[in-house]
Short mmCIF file of C-alpha atoms and ligand atoms in Angstrom, two decimals:
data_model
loop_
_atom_site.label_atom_id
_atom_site.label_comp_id
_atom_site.label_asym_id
_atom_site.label_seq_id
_atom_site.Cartn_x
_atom_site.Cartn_y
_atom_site.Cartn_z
CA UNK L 16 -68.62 -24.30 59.99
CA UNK L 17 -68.87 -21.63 62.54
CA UNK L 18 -65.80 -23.29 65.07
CA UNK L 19 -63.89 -20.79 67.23
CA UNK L 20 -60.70 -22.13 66.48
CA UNK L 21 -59.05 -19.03 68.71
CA UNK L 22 -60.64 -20.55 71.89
CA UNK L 23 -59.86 -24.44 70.53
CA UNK L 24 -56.03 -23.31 70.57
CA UNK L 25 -56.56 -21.71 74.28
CA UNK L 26 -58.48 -24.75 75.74
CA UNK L 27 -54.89 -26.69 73.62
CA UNK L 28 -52.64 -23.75 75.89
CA UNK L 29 -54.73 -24.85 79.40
CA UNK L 30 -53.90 -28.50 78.86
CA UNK L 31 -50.28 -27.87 78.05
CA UNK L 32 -50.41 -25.39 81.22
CA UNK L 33 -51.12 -28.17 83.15
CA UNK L 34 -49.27 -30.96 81.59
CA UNK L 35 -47.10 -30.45 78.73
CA UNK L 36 -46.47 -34.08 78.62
CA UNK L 37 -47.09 -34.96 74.94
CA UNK L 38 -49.12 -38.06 75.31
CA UNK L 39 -51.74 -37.05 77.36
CA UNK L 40 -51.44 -33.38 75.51
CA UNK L 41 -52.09 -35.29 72.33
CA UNK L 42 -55.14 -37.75 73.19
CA UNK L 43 -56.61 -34.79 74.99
CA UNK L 44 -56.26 -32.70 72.11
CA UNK L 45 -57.57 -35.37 69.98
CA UNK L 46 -60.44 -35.81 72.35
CA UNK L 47 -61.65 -32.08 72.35
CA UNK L 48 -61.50 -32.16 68.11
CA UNK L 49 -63.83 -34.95 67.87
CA UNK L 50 -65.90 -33.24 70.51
CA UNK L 51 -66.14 -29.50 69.30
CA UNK L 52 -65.85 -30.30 65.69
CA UNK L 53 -69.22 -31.26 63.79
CA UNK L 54 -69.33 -34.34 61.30
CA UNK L 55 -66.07 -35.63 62.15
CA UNK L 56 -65.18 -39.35 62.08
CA UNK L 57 -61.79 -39.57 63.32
CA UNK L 58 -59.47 -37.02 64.51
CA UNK L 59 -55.87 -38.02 65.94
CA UNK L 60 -52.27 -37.97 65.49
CA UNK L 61 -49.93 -40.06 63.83
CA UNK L 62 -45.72 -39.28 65.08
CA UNK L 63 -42.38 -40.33 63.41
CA UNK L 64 -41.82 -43.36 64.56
CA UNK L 65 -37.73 -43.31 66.45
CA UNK L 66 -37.13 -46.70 65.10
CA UNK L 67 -37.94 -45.82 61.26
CA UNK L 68 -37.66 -42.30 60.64
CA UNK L 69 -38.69 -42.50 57.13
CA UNK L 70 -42.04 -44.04 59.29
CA UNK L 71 -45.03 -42.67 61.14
CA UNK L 72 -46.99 -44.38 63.98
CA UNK L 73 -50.22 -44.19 65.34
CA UNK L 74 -50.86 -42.11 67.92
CA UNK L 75 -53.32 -40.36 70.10
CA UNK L 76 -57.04 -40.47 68.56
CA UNK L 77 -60.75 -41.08 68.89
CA UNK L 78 -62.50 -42.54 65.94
CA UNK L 79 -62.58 -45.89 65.06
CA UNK L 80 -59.65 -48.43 65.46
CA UNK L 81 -56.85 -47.39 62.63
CA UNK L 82 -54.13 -48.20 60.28
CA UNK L 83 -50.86 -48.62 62.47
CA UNK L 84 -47.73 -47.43 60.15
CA UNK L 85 -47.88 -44.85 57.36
CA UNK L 86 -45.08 -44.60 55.21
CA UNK L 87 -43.61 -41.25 54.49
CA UNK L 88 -45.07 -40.10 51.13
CA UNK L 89 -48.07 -43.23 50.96
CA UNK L 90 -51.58 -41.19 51.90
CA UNK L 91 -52.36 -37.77 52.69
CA UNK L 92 -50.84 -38.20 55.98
CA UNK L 93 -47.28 -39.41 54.46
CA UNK L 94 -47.56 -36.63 51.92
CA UNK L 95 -48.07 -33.87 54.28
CA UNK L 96 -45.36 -35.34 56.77
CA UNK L 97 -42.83 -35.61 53.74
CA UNK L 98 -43.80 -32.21 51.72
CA UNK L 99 -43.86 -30.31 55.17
CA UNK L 100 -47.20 -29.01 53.63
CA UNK L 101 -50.89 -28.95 55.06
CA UNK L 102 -53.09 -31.17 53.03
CA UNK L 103 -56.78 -29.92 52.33
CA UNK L 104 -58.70 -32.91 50.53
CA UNK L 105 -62.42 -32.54 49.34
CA UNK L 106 -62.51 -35.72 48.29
CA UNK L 107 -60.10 -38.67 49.66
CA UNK L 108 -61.47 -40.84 46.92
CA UNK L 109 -59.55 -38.53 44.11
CA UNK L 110 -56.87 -38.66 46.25
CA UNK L 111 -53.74 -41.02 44.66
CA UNK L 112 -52.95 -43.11 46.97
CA UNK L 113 -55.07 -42.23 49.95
CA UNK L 114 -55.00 -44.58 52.46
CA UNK L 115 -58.44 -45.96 53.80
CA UNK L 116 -58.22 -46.63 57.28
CA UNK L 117 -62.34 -45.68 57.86
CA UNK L 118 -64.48 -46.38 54.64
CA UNK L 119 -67.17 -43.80 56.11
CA UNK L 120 -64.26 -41.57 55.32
CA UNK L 121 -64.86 -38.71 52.72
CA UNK L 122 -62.89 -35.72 53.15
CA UNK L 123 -59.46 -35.06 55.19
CA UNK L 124 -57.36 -32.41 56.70
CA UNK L 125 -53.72 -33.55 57.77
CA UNK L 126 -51.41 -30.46 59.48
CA UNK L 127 -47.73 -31.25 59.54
CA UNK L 128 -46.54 -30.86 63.67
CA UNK L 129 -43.03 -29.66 64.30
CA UNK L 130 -40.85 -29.51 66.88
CA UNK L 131 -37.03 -28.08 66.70
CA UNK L 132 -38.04 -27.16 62.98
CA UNK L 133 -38.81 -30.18 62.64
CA UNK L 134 -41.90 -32.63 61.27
CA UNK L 135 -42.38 -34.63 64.18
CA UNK L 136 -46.31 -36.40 63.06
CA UNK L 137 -49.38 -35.13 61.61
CA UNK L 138 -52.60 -34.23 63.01
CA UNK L 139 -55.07 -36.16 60.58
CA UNK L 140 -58.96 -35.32 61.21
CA UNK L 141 -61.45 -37.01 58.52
CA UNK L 142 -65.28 -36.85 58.14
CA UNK L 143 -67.93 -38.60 56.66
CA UNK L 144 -68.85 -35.58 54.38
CA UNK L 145 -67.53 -34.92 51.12
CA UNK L 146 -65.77 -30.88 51.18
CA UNK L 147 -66.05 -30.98 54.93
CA UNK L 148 -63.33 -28.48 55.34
CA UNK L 149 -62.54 -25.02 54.33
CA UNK L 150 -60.05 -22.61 54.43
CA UNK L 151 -61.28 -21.24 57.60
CA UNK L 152 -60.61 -25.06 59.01
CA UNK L 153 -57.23 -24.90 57.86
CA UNK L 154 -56.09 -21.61 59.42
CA UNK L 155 -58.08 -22.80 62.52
CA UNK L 156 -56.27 -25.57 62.89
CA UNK L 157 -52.53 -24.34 62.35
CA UNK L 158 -53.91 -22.24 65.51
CA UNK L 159 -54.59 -25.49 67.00
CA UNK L 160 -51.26 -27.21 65.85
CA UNK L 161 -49.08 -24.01 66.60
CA UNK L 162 -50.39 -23.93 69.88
CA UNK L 163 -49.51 -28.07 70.88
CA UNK L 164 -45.94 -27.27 69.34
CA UNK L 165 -45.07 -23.81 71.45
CA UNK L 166 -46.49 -25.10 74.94
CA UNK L 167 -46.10 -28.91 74.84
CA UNK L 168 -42.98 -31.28 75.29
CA UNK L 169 -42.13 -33.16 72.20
CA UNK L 170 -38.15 -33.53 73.63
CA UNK L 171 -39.24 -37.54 73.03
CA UNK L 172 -40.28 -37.32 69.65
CA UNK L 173 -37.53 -35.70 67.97
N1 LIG R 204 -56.49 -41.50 55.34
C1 LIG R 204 -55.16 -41.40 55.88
C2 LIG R 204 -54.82 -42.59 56.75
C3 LIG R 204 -55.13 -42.39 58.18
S1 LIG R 204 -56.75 -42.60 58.55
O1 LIG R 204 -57.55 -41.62 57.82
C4 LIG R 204 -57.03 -42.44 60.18
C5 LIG R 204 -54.14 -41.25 54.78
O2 LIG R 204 -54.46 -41.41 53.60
O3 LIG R 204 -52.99 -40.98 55.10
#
């Protein structure tokens, strides 16, 4: 998909320039995905919850309504929290475990978000096409991510 992921992360910098808040940071960021991005069906954020560590939350998103509490390690979005490791997934439905919060759901992309070294949440962004995202989506999006944890304020969420 021909994205430009460079200016995504700078239009990510101008919010954070404004208000590096991380709520409204987040559901901005989470709004301007599910625009710019083609044949997306959700794209948001779930954060360690303070409460539960070994827990994350829902968080800022726009899709349809979703599951509240992910377990570390349950779905792609507990995996890539626990394993500190971006998770690429052609096809959710070969997935073990994958957690179906959207049945339209098809293919997934969850980046692990840090802040003080360390995970704080996941940005989860799913579509309704099978092998929606590539290698160029990945490194796009660590632009993306990189850029929400150098300019916003996550002092809440560690
Ligand atoms: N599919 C995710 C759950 C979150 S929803 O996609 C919004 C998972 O398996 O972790």
């Amino acid at each position: 998909m021909n994205v430009d992921y460079t200016l995504l992360a700078a239009q990510v910098r101008a919010f954070a320039e404004s208000e590096p808040n991380w709520l409204p940071l987040l559901a901005n960021t989470s709004a301007l995905l599910y625009e710019v991005l083609p044949d997306l069906n959700w794209a948001g954020f779930y954060l360690n919850d303070r409460k539960n560590p070994q827990e994350l939350i829902l968080g800022p998103f726009q899709g349809k309504t979703a599951c509240i509490r992910i377990a570390y390690g349950k779905g792609v979005c507990g995996t890539a929290a626990q394993s500190d490791t971006l998770q690429l997934v052609p096809n959710v439905h070969e997935f073990p475990g994958h957690i179906a919060c959207d049945s339209a759901s098809n293919s997934e992309i969850v980046i692990p978000l840090h802040a003080e070294g360390k995970v704080i949440g996941v940005l989860d962004i799913d579509s309704p096409l099978l092998e929606r995202f590539d290698g160029r989506d990945a490194a796009g999006l660590l632009l993306v991510a990189n850029a929400l944890e150098e300019t916003g304020d996550f002092k809440e969420r560690i």
